[in-house]
Amino acid sequence: MKTTYAQKVYADAEARAPWEKEFLQAVREVLTSIEPALPDNPQYEANAILERLVEPDRQIKFRVAWVDDAGRTQVNRGYRFEFNNAIGPYKGGLRFHSSVTASILKFLGFEQVFKNSLTGLWMGGGKGGSDFDTHGKSDGEVMRFCQAFMTELYRHIGPDTDVPAGDIGVGGREVGYMYGQYKRIRNEFTGVLTGKGLAFGGSLARTEATGYGLLYYTDEVLKTMMNDSFDGKTVSISGSGNVSIFAAEKTMELGGRVHVLSDSSGYVYDPEGIDLDLIKEIKLVRRGRISDYAKERKGAEYVEGKKVWERPCDIALPCATQNEIEEADAKELIKNGVKLVTEGANMPSTPEAIEAFRSSGVVFGPGKASNAGGVAVSGLEMSQDSQRLAWTFEEVDTRLQGIMKKIVADSLAASNRYGMGNDLLNGANIAGFERVANAMIDQGVY
Ligand code: NDP
């Protein structure tokens, strides 16, 4: 059988860096999805669009030396992958976690290109971070690390060049410290980071945006594709960080029941439904562990070392990290009657898990579409910073709802255009790809 253009590009990427497993996983998913759109559009191959998309514009790696509370110098690695700026400044979060590698940040940066395109806003794609772990560090240590990180990163970014934000391990505290350092070095007050505090250029609803956006997307899928709603549904959510907490909050507002949440040590099950005020107190105020919830809440149970996917649910929202739903987890969910899976995290389902869902008729919404609400509101934060204005919560939230509904509509339109019916995965990849690819062609070879 003749090798297709997409297969050739994938094989070349794999030959170049076979050890970049997560990156290759993301590339394979996108290239497989967009393959049906390629024969009718020979201009993409003629302009080597796929070859250029799988190679970041720029890869920056640097040493981050900082001093801990004991006076010892510590060394971490910092990265920024500037992937593609065909439709706007590079945009994407910074992840601080001990598991961070170049491959993980490359997969996230690659995905970000298509996700940002789907929002309809003017944002290119990038991602960065460090193998620094904030767990167990004092505020002073986190501040000194963030300052050291920005002391190198500042020369590569700017409000019209590259605008980082948060991700795992990077919340309001870390963004604030990095913003302060950028401002000191550059002596300018500009919207160079998003997810900032409300007192210095942040946007209302940014904290809630990824979780809320995931629920707006999921609600729209339920209504338009399944003639259903959240009312009375049991919902499993993994993680207990920024995305999970606000996904849980909106689930409850829409009438669903959240019975589990987790962290990397285990999960809690609450037959009465999760008490979100207690979770917020433990995770956001005390920076505690999910196991604390079971100690403080009557009737709740903590299960060490297991995943939430072993509990029966109607809807699953993976909101922790990549590859957290493996094939066996997917099969367990299917056996227990799950009807819909939409991803809050980036690439939380392995290819085998996605295949299991799709072949069993479980509706599947891919992260690059369903979790795009976070970066969408980051885009709105950039607009407010440029205008030197602050919009109301309602204004931002209304725009977010509109963007998430349009992502569902655009994904379905793209998949139907290429004869694939209502396929949210292939549709999202094609819709995200086309806008970037066409902009690249219009701008000439670079
Ligand atoms: P947080 O750091 O706030 O929370 C991450 C949560 O996931 C924590 O509960 C953490 O537990 C858990 N977790 C992390 N690593 C693992 C692991 N290896 N196994 C099991 N659980 C794990 O991050 P966010 O909520 O911001 O991000 C969560 C996901 O959403 C990520 O995939 C991120 O890329 C994605 N995302 C985030 C956006 C945002 O706006 N923040 C936007 C779009 C996507 P523990 O504390 O034990 O590590």
mmCIF file of N, CA, C and O in Angstrom, residues 183-278:
data_model
loop_
_atom_site.group_PDB
_atom_site.id
_atom_site.type_symbol
_atom_site.label_atom_id
_atom_site.label_comp_id
_atom_site.label_asym_id
_atom_site.label_seq_id
_atom_site.Cartn_x
_atom_site.Cartn_y
_atom_site.Cartn_z
ATOM 1 N N LYS A 183 8.620 42.275 35.120
ATOM 2 C CA LYS A 183 8.388 43.720 35.219
ATOM 3 C C LYS A 183 9.648 44.433 35.723
ATOM 4 O O LYS A 183 10.041 45.472 35.200
ATOM 5 N N ARG A 184 10.307 43.846 36.698
ATOM 6 C CA ARG A 184 11.533 44.473 37.215
ATOM 7 C C ARG A 184 12.629 44.517 36.159
ATOM 8 O O ARG A 184 13.302 45.518 35.975
ATOM 9 N N ILE A 185 12.794 43.398 35.438
ATOM 10 C CA ILE A 185 13.889 43.346 34.468
ATOM 11 C C ILE A 185 13.627 44.279 33.287
ATOM 12 O O ILE A 185 14.501 45.012 32.844
ATOM 13 N N ARG A 186 12.401 44.249 32.772
ATOM 14 C CA ARG A 186 12.068 45.029 31.571
ATOM 15 C C ARG A 186 11.650 46.465 31.876
ATOM 16 O O ARG A 186 11.573 47.275 30.961
ATOM 17 N N ASN A 187 11.301 46.706 33.125
ATOM 18 C CA ASN A 187 10.740 48.007 33.498
ATOM 19 C C ASN A 187 9.531 48.360 32.634
ATOM 20 O O ASN A 187 9.433 49.455 32.082
ATOM 21 N N GLU A 188 8.642 47.390 32.479
ATOM 22 C CA GLU A 188 7.409 47.677 31.734
ATOM 23 C C GLU A 188 6.262 46.869 32.330
ATOM 24 O O GLU A 188 6.450 45.761 32.828
ATOM 25 N N PHE A 189 5.088 47.451 32.242
ATOM 26 C CA PHE A 189 3.878 46.804 32.762
ATOM 27 C C PHE A 189 3.023 46.413 31.570
ATOM 28 O O PHE A 189 2.274 47.231 31.029
ATOM 29 N N THR A 190 3.189 45.179 31.100
ATOM 30 C CA THR A 190 2.444 44.734 29.918
ATOM 31 C C THR A 190 1.861 43.356 30.196
ATOM 32 O O THR A 190 2.275 42.676 31.127
ATOM 33 N N GLY A 191 0.933 42.939 29.347
ATOM 34 C CA GLY A 191 0.271 41.645 29.546
ATOM 35 C C GLY A 191 1.104 40.480 29.057
ATOM 36 O O GLY A 191 0.680 39.711 28.209
ATOM 37 N N VAL A 192 2.305 40.312 29.617
ATOM 38 C CA VAL A 192 3.230 39.288 29.121
ATOM 39 C C VAL A 192 2.901 37.887 29.627
ATOM 40 O O VAL A 192 3.355 36.900 29.048
ATOM 41 N N LEU A 193 2.132 37.803 30.705
ATOM 42 C CA LEU A 193 1.679 36.490 31.200
ATOM 43 C C LEU A 193 0.170 36.594 31.379
ATOM 44 O O LEU A 193 -0.347 37.676 31.681
ATOM 45 N N THR A 194 -0.525 35.469 31.254
ATOM 46 C CA THR A 194 -1.946 35.471 31.617
ATOM 47 C C THR A 194 -2.143 34.568 32.837
ATOM 48 O O THR A 194 -1.261 33.784 33.189
ATOM 49 N N GLY A 195 -3.338 34.734 33.451
ATOM 50 C CA GLY A 195 -3.561 34.070 34.740
ATOM 51 C C GLY A 195 -3.033 34.941 35.868
ATOM 52 O O GLY A 195 -2.764 34.457 36.970
ATOM 53 N N LYS A 196 -2.877 36.246 35.579
ATOM 54 C CA LYS A 196 -2.345 37.177 36.586
ATOM 55 C C LYS A 196 -3.400 37.467 37.655
ATOM 56 O O LYS A 196 -4.598 37.240 37.458
ATOM 57 N N GLY A 197 -2.945 38.052 38.770
ATOM 58 C CA GLY A 197 -3.876 38.479 39.814
ATOM 59 C C GLY A 197 -4.789 39.580 39.295
ATOM 60 O O GLY A 197 -4.419 40.341 38.393
ATOM 61 N N LEU A 198 -5.981 39.668 39.893
ATOM 62 C CA LEU A 198 -6.954 40.658 39.417
ATOM 63 C C LEU A 198 -6.480 42.077 39.662
ATOM 64 O O LEU A 198 -6.893 43.007 38.975
ATOM 65 N N ALA A 199 -5.565 42.265 40.637
ATOM 66 C CA ALA A 199 -5.087 43.613 40.939
ATOM 67 C C ALA A 199 -4.080 44.113 39.907
ATOM 68 O O ALA A 199 -3.765 45.297 39.868
ATOM 69 N N PHE A 200 -3.538 43.223 39.077
ATOM 70 C CA PHE A 200 -2.503 43.682 38.127
ATOM 71 C C PHE A 200 -2.681 43.085 36.730
ATOM 72 O O PHE A 200 -1.757 42.548 36.137
ATOM 73 N N GLY A 201 -3.898 43.241 36.195
ATOM 74 C CA GLY A 201 -4.098 42.908 34.780
ATOM 75 C C GLY A 201 -4.695 41.551 34.510
ATOM 76 O O GLY A 201 -4.838 41.153 33.349
ATOM 77 N N GLY A 202 -5.062 40.801 35.562
ATOM 78 C CA GLY A 202 -5.705 39.509 35.355
ATOM 79 C C GLY A 202 -7.152 39.667 34.935
ATOM 80 O O GLY A 202 -7.719 40.754 35.037
ATOM 81 N N SER A 203 -7.730 38.584 34.446
ATOM 82 C CA SER A 203 -9.129 38.624 34.009
ATOM 83 C C SER A 203 -10.009 37.872 34.994
ATOM 84 O O SER A 203 -9.652 36.782 35.445
ATOM 85 N N LEU A 204 -11.160 38.452 35.279
ATOM 86 C CA LEU A 204 -12.169 37.691 36.002
ATOM 87 C C LEU A 204 -12.493 36.445 35.188
ATOM 88 O O LEU A 204 -12.432 36.460 33.945
ATOM 89 N N ALA A 205 -12.807 35.366 35.876
ATOM 90 C CA ALA A 205 -13.193 34.083 35.266
ATOM 91 C C ALA A 205 -12.021 33.303 34.653
ATOM 92 O O ALA A 205 -12.233 32.221 34.109
ATOM 93 N N ARG A 206 -10.770 33.811 34.735
ATOM 94 C CA ARG A 206 -9.659 33.006 34.207
ATOM 95 C C ARG A 206 -9.435 31.771 35.084
ATOM 96 O O ARG A 206 -9.197 30.680 34.572
ATOM 97 N N THR A 207 -9.518 31.939 36.402
ATOM 98 C CA THR A 207 -9.288 30.797 37.295
ATOM 99 C C THR A 207 -10.285 29.679 37.010
ATOM 100 O O THR A 207 -9.931 28.500 36.990
ATOM 101 N N GLU A 208 -11.514 30.060 36.761
ATOM 102 C CA GLU A 208 -12.579 29.066 36.554
ATOM 103 C C GLU A 208 -12.618 28.541 35.119
ATOM 104 O O GLU A 208 -13.294 27.541 34.833
ATOM 105 N N ALA A 209 -11.921 29.230 34.202
ATOM 106 C CA ALA A 209 -12.224 29.089 32.768
ATOM 107 C C ALA A 209 -12.067 27.679 32.200
ATOM 108 O O ALA A 209 -12.911 27.236 31.413
ATOM 109 N N THR A 210 -11.014 26.958 32.571
ATOM 110 C CA THR A 210 -10.820 25.644 31.943
ATOM 111 C C THR A 210 -11.905 24.674 32.407
ATOM 112 O O THR A 210 -12.519 23.969 31.605
ATOM 113 N N GLY A 211 -12.156 24.671 33.729
ATOM 114 C CA GLY A 211 -13.195 23.785 34.259
ATOM 115 C C GLY A 211 -14.582 24.174 33.774
ATOM 116 O O GLY A 211 -15.349 23.323 33.304
ATOM 117 N N TYR A 212 -14.905 25.445 33.839
ATOM 118 C CA TYR A 212 -16.219 25.890 33.361
ATOM 119 C C TYR A 212 -16.354 25.621 31.853
ATOM 120 O O TYR A 212 -17.388 25.145 31.381
ATOM 121 N N GLY A 213 -15.298 25.954 31.121
ATOM 122 C CA GLY A 213 -15.339 25.755 29.667
ATOM 123 C C GLY A 213 -15.574 24.294 29.311
ATOM 124 O O GLY A 213 -16.341 23.964 28.401
ATOM 125 N N LEU A 214 -14.924 23.397 30.061
ATOM 126 C CA LEU A 214 -15.114 21.962 29.833
ATOM 127 C C LEU A 214 -16.592 21.596 30.005
ATOM 128 O O LEU A 214 -17.155 20.813 29.235
ATOM 129 N N LEU A 215 -17.216 22.192 30.998
ATOM 130 C CA LEU A 215 -18.630 21.876 31.247
ATOM 131 C C LEU A 215 -19.544 22.505 30.203
ATOM 132 O O LEU A 215 -20.534 21.891 29.791
ATOM 133 N N TYR A 216 -19.194 23.701 29.720
ATOM 134 C CA TYR A 216 -20.012 24.302 28.656
ATOM 135 C C TYR A 216 -19.924 23.437 27.394
ATOM 136 O O TYR A 216 -20.910 23.213 26.702
ATOM 137 N N TYR A 217 -18.711 22.974 27.104
ATOM 138 C CA TYR A 217 -18.509 22.095 25.943
ATOM 139 C C TYR A 217 -19.324 20.809 26.124
ATOM 140 O O TYR A 217 -20.065 20.382 25.229
ATOM 141 N N THR A 218 -19.200 20.190 27.295
ATOM 142 C CA THR A 218 -19.849 18.900 27.540
ATOM 143 C C THR A 218 -21.369 19.046 27.508
ATOM 144 O O THR A 218 -22.084 18.199 26.953
ATOM 145 N N ASP A 219 -21.857 20.129 28.079
ATOM 146 C CA ASP A 219 -23.295 20.381 28.094
ATOM 147 C C ASP A 219 -23.826 20.537 26.660
ATOM 148 O O ASP A 219 -24.898 20.030 26.316
ATOM 149 N N GLU A 220 -23.022 21.219 25.842
ATOM 150 C CA GLU A 220 -23.430 21.417 24.447
ATOM 151 C C GLU A 220 -23.452 20.077 23.689
ATOM 152 O O GLU A 220 -24.354 19.816 22.895
ATOM 153 N N VAL A 221 -22.464 19.230 23.970
ATOM 154 C CA VAL A 221 -22.434 17.897 23.350
ATOM 155 C C VAL A 221 -23.658 17.084 23.803
ATOM 156 O O VAL A 221 -24.323 16.422 22.998
ATOM 157 N N LEU A 222 -23.938 17.137 25.096
ATOM 158 C CA LEU A 222 -25.107 16.413 25.610
ATOM 159 C C LEU A 222 -26.378 16.872 24.898
ATOM 160 O O LEU A 222 -27.197 16.055 24.473
ATOM 161 N N LYS A 223 -26.521 18.197 24.743
ATOM 162 C CA LYS A 223 -27.749 18.725 24.137
ATOM 163 C C LYS A 223 -27.821 18.414 22.647
ATOM 164 O O LYS A 223 -28.839 17.913 22.165
ATOM 165 N N THR A 224 -26.744 18.718 21.925
ATOM 166 C CA THR A 224 -26.840 18.660 20.454
ATOM 167 C C THR A 224 -26.660 17.248 19.900
ATOM 168 O O THR A 224 -27.236 16.911 18.886
ATOM 169 N N MET A 225 -25.852 16.425 20.566
ATOM 170 C CA MET A 225 -25.585 15.101 19.996
ATOM 171 C C MET A 225 -26.343 13.988 20.697
ATOM 172 O O MET A 225 -26.555 12.923 20.136
ATOM 173 N N MET A 226 -26.747 14.218 21.962
ATOM 174 C CA MET A 226 -27.311 13.109 22.737
ATOM 175 C C MET A 226 -28.709 13.415 23.269
ATOM 176 O O MET A 226 -29.292 12.582 23.961
ATOM 177 N N ASN A 227 -29.200 14.620 22.941
ATOM 178 C CA ASN A 227 -30.534 15.022 23.394
ATOM 179 C C ASN A 227 -30.714 14.753 24.896
ATOM 180 O O ASN A 227 -31.690 14.152 25.329
ATOM 181 N N ASP A 228 -29.717 15.191 25.676
ATOM 182 C CA ASP A 228 -29.680 14.850 27.096
ATOM 183 C C ASP A 228 -29.181 16.061 27.887
ATOM 184 O O ASP A 228 -28.909 17.127 27.307
ATOM 185 N N SER A 229 -29.010 15.908 29.193
ATOM 186 C CA SER A 229 -28.492 16.995 30.032
ATOM 187 C C SER A 229 -27.745 16.396 31.227
ATOM 188 O O SER A 229 -27.716 15.178 31.403
ATOM 189 N N PHE A 230 -27.157 17.278 32.047
ATOM 190 C CA PHE A 230 -26.430 16.814 33.235
ATOM 191 C C PHE A 230 -27.359 16.369 34.359
ATOM 192 O O PHE A 230 -26.908 15.756 35.327
ATOM 193 N N ASP A 231 -28.606 16.704 34.223
ATOM 194 C CA ASP A 231 -29.540 16.496 35.319
ATOM 195 C C ASP A 231 -29.512 15.045 35.842
ATOM 196 O O ASP A 231 -29.792 14.103 35.096
ATOM 197 N N GLY A 232 -29.153 14.897 37.103
ATOM 198 C CA GLY A 232 -29.170 13.577 37.748
ATOM 199 C C GLY A 232 -28.017 12.655 37.360
ATOM 200 O O GLY A 232 -27.977 11.502 37.803
ATOM 201 N N LYS A 233 -27.085 13.135 36.555
ATOM 202 C CA LYS A 233 -25.985 12.265 36.113
ATOM 203 C C LYS A 233 -24.910 12.139 37.204
ATOM 204 O O LYS A 233 -24.618 13.092 37.922
ATOM 205 N N THR A 234 -24.307 10.948 37.287
ATOM 206 C CA THR A 234 -23.156 10.746 38.167
ATOM 207 C C THR A 234 -21.893 11.005 37.351
ATOM 208 O O THR A 234 -21.713 10.433 36.266
ATOM 209 N N VAL A 235 -21.046 11.887 37.879
ATOM 210 C CA VAL A 235 -19.887 12.349 37.112
ATOM 211 C C VAL A 235 -18.601 12.041 37.873
ATOM 212 O O VAL A 235 -18.463 12.411 39.039
ATOM 213 N N SER A 236 -17.665 11.356 37.200
ATOM 214 C CA SER A 236 -16.355 11.086 37.796
ATOM 215 C C SER A 236 -15.356 12.108 37.282
ATOM 216 O O SER A 236 -15.197 12.275 36.064
ATOM 217 N N ILE A 237 -14.665 12.769 38.203
ATOM 218 C CA ILE A 237 -13.645 13.753 37.836
ATOM 219 C C ILE A 237 -12.335 13.343 38.503
ATOM 220 O O ILE A 237 -12.311 13.072 39.713
ATOM 221 N N SER A 238 -11.254 13.286 37.749
ATOM 222 C CA SER A 238 -9.947 12.981 38.338
ATOM 223 C C SER A 238 -9.204 14.277 38.618
ATOM 224 O O SER A 238 -9.490 15.321 38.026
ATOM 225 N N GLY A 239 -8.191 14.174 39.513
ATOM 226 C CA GLY A 239 -7.430 15.353 39.918
ATOM 227 C C GLY A 239 -8.194 16.142 40.958
ATOM 228 O O GLY A 239 -9.372 15.854 41.265
ATOM 229 N N SER A 240 -7.525 17.132 41.529
ATOM 230 C CA SER A 240 -8.190 18.040 42.478
ATOM 231 C C SER A 240 -7.479 19.384 42.422
ATOM 232 O O SER A 240 -7.355 20.085 43.412
ATOM 233 N N GLY A 241 -7.001 19.710 41.227
ATOM 234 C CA GLY A 241 -6.323 20.989 41.029
ATOM 235 C C GLY A 241 -7.263 22.003 40.417
ATOM 236 O O GLY A 241 -8.493 21.901 40.527
ATOM 237 N N ASN A 242 -6.676 22.973 39.745
ATOM 238 C CA ASN A 242 -7.461 24.080 39.187
ATOM 239 C C ASN A 242 -8.578 23.606 38.269
ATOM 240 O O ASN A 242 -9.733 24.004 38.417
ATOM 241 N N VAL A 243 -8.253 22.755 37.317
ATOM 242 C CA VAL A 243 -9.263 22.340 36.333
ATOM 243 C C VAL A 243 -10.355 21.520 37.017
ATOM 244 O O VAL A 243 -11.555 21.758 36.828
ATOM 245 N N SER A 244 -9.950 20.545 37.848
ATOM 246 C CA SER A 244 -10.915 19.636 38.486
ATOM 247 C C SER A 244 -11.900 20.382 39.376
ATOM 248 O O SER A 244 -13.106 20.110 39.354
ATOM 249 N N ILE A 245 -11.401 21.300 40.171
ATOM 250 C CA ILE A 245 -12.258 21.975 41.157
ATOM 251 C C ILE A 245 -13.359 22.774 40.459
ATOM 252 O O ILE A 245 -14.536 22.699 40.818
ATOM 253 N N PHE A 246 -12.986 23.486 39.396
ATOM 254 C CA PHE A 246 -14.016 24.313 38.749
ATOM 255 C C PHE A 246 -14.869 23.500 37.777
ATOM 256 O O PHE A 246 -16.012 23.869 37.501
ATOM 257 N N ALA A 247 -14.351 22.366 37.323
ATOM 258 C CA ALA A 247 -15.206 21.435 36.569
ATOM 259 C C ALA A 247 -16.263 20.868 37.512
ATOM 260 O O ALA A 247 -17.445 20.770 37.161
ATOM 261 N N ALA A 248 -15.847 20.527 38.731
ATOM 262 C CA ALA A 248 -16.802 19.986 39.710
ATOM 263 C C ALA A 248 -17.850 21.041 40.071
ATOM 264 O O ALA A 248 -19.045 20.742 40.165
ATOM 265 N N GLU A 249 -17.393 22.266 40.252
ATOM 266 C CA GLU A 249 -18.334 23.335 40.640
ATOM 267 C C GLU A 249 -19.433 23.505 39.587
ATOM 268 O O GLU A 249 -20.624 23.557 39.896
ATOM 269 N N LYS A 250 -19.030 23.568 38.325
ATOM 270 C CA LYS A 250 -20.027 23.787 37.256
ATOM 271 C C LYS A 250 -20.886 22.540 37.044
ATOM 272 O O LYS A 250 -22.075 22.646 36.736
ATOM 273 N N THR A 251 -20.299 21.348 37.232
ATOM 274 C CA THR A 251 -21.095 20.117 37.122
ATOM 275 C C THR A 251 -22.272 20.180 38.092
ATOM 276 O O THR A 251 -23.422 19.894 37.736
ATOM 277 N N MET A 252 -21.967 20.577 39.323
ATOM 278 C CA MET A 252 -23.022 20.636 40.350
ATOM 279 C C MET A 252 -24.055 21.702 39.984
ATOM 280 O O MET A 252 -25.253 21.474 40.117
ATOM 281 N N GLU A 253 -23.575 22.842 39.492
ATOM 282 C CA GLU A 253 -24.523 23.898 39.079
ATOM 283 C C GLU A 253 -25.472 23.414 37.991
ATOM 284 O O GLU A 253 -26.628 23.802 37.928
ATOM 285 N N LEU A 254 -24.969 22.534 37.129
ATOM 286 C CA LEU A 254 -25.784 22.048 36.002
ATOM 287 C C LEU A 254 -26.634 20.825 36.391
ATOM 288 O O LEU A 254 -27.303 20.246 35.540
ATOM 289 N N GLY A 255 -26.545 20.415 37.658
ATOM 290 C CA GLY A 255 -27.425 19.336 38.122
ATOM 291 C C GLY A 255 -26.791 17.960 38.188
ATOM 292 O O GLY A 255 -27.462 16.977 38.494
ATOM 293 N N GLY A 256 -25.476 17.877 37.899
ATOM 294 C CA GLY A 256 -24.788 16.584 38.000
ATOM 295 C C GLY A 256 -24.293 16.340 39.421
ATOM 296 O O GLY A 256 -24.248 17.252 40.249
ATOM 297 N N ARG A 257 -23.929 15.090 39.703
ATOM 298 C CA ARG A 257 -23.437 14.724 41.036
ATOM 299 C C ARG A 257 -21.998 14.232 40.906
ATOM 300 O O ARG A 257 -21.733 13.242 40.202
ATOM 301 N N VAL A 258 -21.068 14.933 41.564
ATOM 302 C CA VAL A 258 -19.654 14.518 41.529
ATOM 303 C C VAL A 258 -19.401 13.652 42.752
ATOM 304 O O VAL A 258 -19.591 14.101 43.880
ATOM 305 N N HIS A 259 -18.984 12.424 42.551
ATOM 306 C CA HIS A 259 -18.822 11.506 43.696
ATOM 307 C C HIS A 259 -17.374 11.144 43.981
ATOM 308 O O HIS A 259 -17.085 10.509 44.997
ATOM 309 N N VAL A 260 -16.453 11.536 43.077
ATOM 310 C CA VAL A 260 -15.028 11.226 43.293
ATOM 311 C C VAL A 260 -14.148 12.401 42.857
ATOM 312 O O VAL A 260 -14.502 13.150 41.952
ATOM 313 N N LEU A 261 -12.992 12.527 43.508
ATOM 314 C CA LEU A 261 -11.904 13.421 43.075
ATOM 315 C C LEU A 261 -10.609 12.735 43.506
ATOM 316 O O LEU A 261 -10.635 11.862 44.381
ATOM 317 N N SER A 262 -9.473 13.136 42.924
ATOM 318 C CA SER A 262 -8.237 12.399 43.239
ATOM 319 C C SER A 262 -7.018 13.322 43.281
ATOM 320 O O SER A 262 -7.110 14.509 42.988
ATOM 321 N N ASP A 263 -5.884 12.761 43.635
ATOM 322 C CA ASP A 263 -4.588 13.376 43.342
ATOM 323 C C ASP A 263 -3.640 12.237 42.980
ATOM 324 O O ASP A 263 -4.104 11.101 42.749
ATOM 325 N N SER A 264 -2.347 12.502 42.904
ATOM 326 C CA SER A 264 -1.463 11.454 42.403
ATOM 327 C C SER A 264 -1.276 10.320 43.414
ATOM 328 O O SER A 264 -0.666 9.305 43.090
ATOM 329 N N SER A 265 -1.808 10.448 44.634
ATOM 330 C CA SER A 265 -1.672 9.373 45.623
ATOM 331 C C SER A 265 -2.875 8.437 45.669
ATOM 332 O O SER A 265 -2.755 7.291 46.077
ATOM 333 N N GLY A 266 -4.058 8.919 45.309
ATOM 334 C CA GLY A 266 -5.254 8.087 45.401
ATOM 335 C C GLY A 266 -6.500 8.923 45.163
ATOM 336 O O GLY A 266 -6.402 10.046 44.674
ATOM 337 N N TYR A 267 -7.665 8.351 45.511
ATOM 338 C CA TYR A 267 -8.892 9.128 45.289
ATOM 339 C C TYR A 267 -9.830 9.048 46.480
ATOM 340 O O TYR A 267 -9.722 8.148 47.315
ATOM 341 N N VAL A 268 -10.748 10.015 46.548
ATOM 342 C CA VAL A 268 -11.803 9.963 47.570
ATOM 343 C C VAL A 268 -13.132 9.703 46.893
ATOM 344 O O VAL A 268 -13.396 10.176 45.778
ATOM 345 N N TYR A 269 -13.971 8.892 47.592
ATOM 346 C CA TYR A 269 -15.320 8.578 47.135
ATOM 347 C C TYR A 269 -16.284 9.079 48.196
ATOM 348 O O TYR A 269 -16.108 8.755 49.384
ATOM 349 N N ASP A 270 -17.253 9.878 47.775
ATOM 350 C CA ASP A 270 -18.227 10.417 48.718
ATOM 351 C C ASP A 270 -19.631 10.110 48.205
ATOM 352 O O ASP A 270 -20.100 10.729 47.247
ATOM 353 N N PRO A 271 -20.294 9.134 48.818
ATOM 354 C CA PRO A 271 -21.612 8.729 48.318
ATOM 355 C C PRO A 271 -22.638 9.846 48.377
ATOM 356 O O PRO A 271 -23.615 9.846 47.617
ATOM 357 N N GLU A 272 -22.419 10.834 49.238
ATOM 358 C CA GLU A 272 -23.344 11.972 49.349
ATOM 359 C C GLU A 272 -23.074 13.038 48.293
ATOM 360 O O GLU A 272 -23.791 14.028 48.202
ATOM 361 N N GLY A 273 -22.011 12.866 47.535
ATOM 362 C CA GLY A 273 -21.585 13.920 46.605
ATOM 363 C C GLY A 273 -20.511 14.767 47.279
ATOM 364 O O GLY A 273 -20.592 15.061 48.474
ATOM 365 N N ILE A 274 -19.488 15.149 46.508
ATOM 366 C CA ILE A 274 -18.331 15.876 47.064
ATOM 367 C C ILE A 274 -18.760 17.231 47.639
ATOM 368 O O ILE A 274 -19.535 17.966 47.018
ATOM 369 N N ASP A 275 -18.227 17.534 48.832
ATOM 370 C CA ASP A 275 -18.439 18.857 49.444
ATOM 371 C C ASP A 275 -17.326 19.773 48.912
ATOM 372 O O ASP A 275 -16.178 19.707 49.352
ATOM 373 N N LEU A 276 -17.688 20.627 47.971
ATOM 374 C CA LEU A 276 -16.671 21.409 47.267
ATOM 375 C C LEU A 276 -16.041 22.491 48.143
ATOM 376 O O LEU A 276 -14.863 22.821 47.967
ATOM 377 N N ASP A 277 -16.798 23.011 49.100
ATOM 378 C CA ASP A 277 -16.210 24.017 49.997
ATOM 379 C C ASP A 277 -15.057 23.395 50.783
ATOM 380 O O ASP A 277 -14.009 24.021 50.977
ATOM 381 N N LEU A 278 -15.252 22.152 51.226
ATOM 382 C CA LEU A 278 -14.189 21.479 51.974
ATOM 383 C C LEU A 278 -12.980 21.201 51.068
ATOM 384 O O LEU A 278 -11.830 21.393 51.471
#
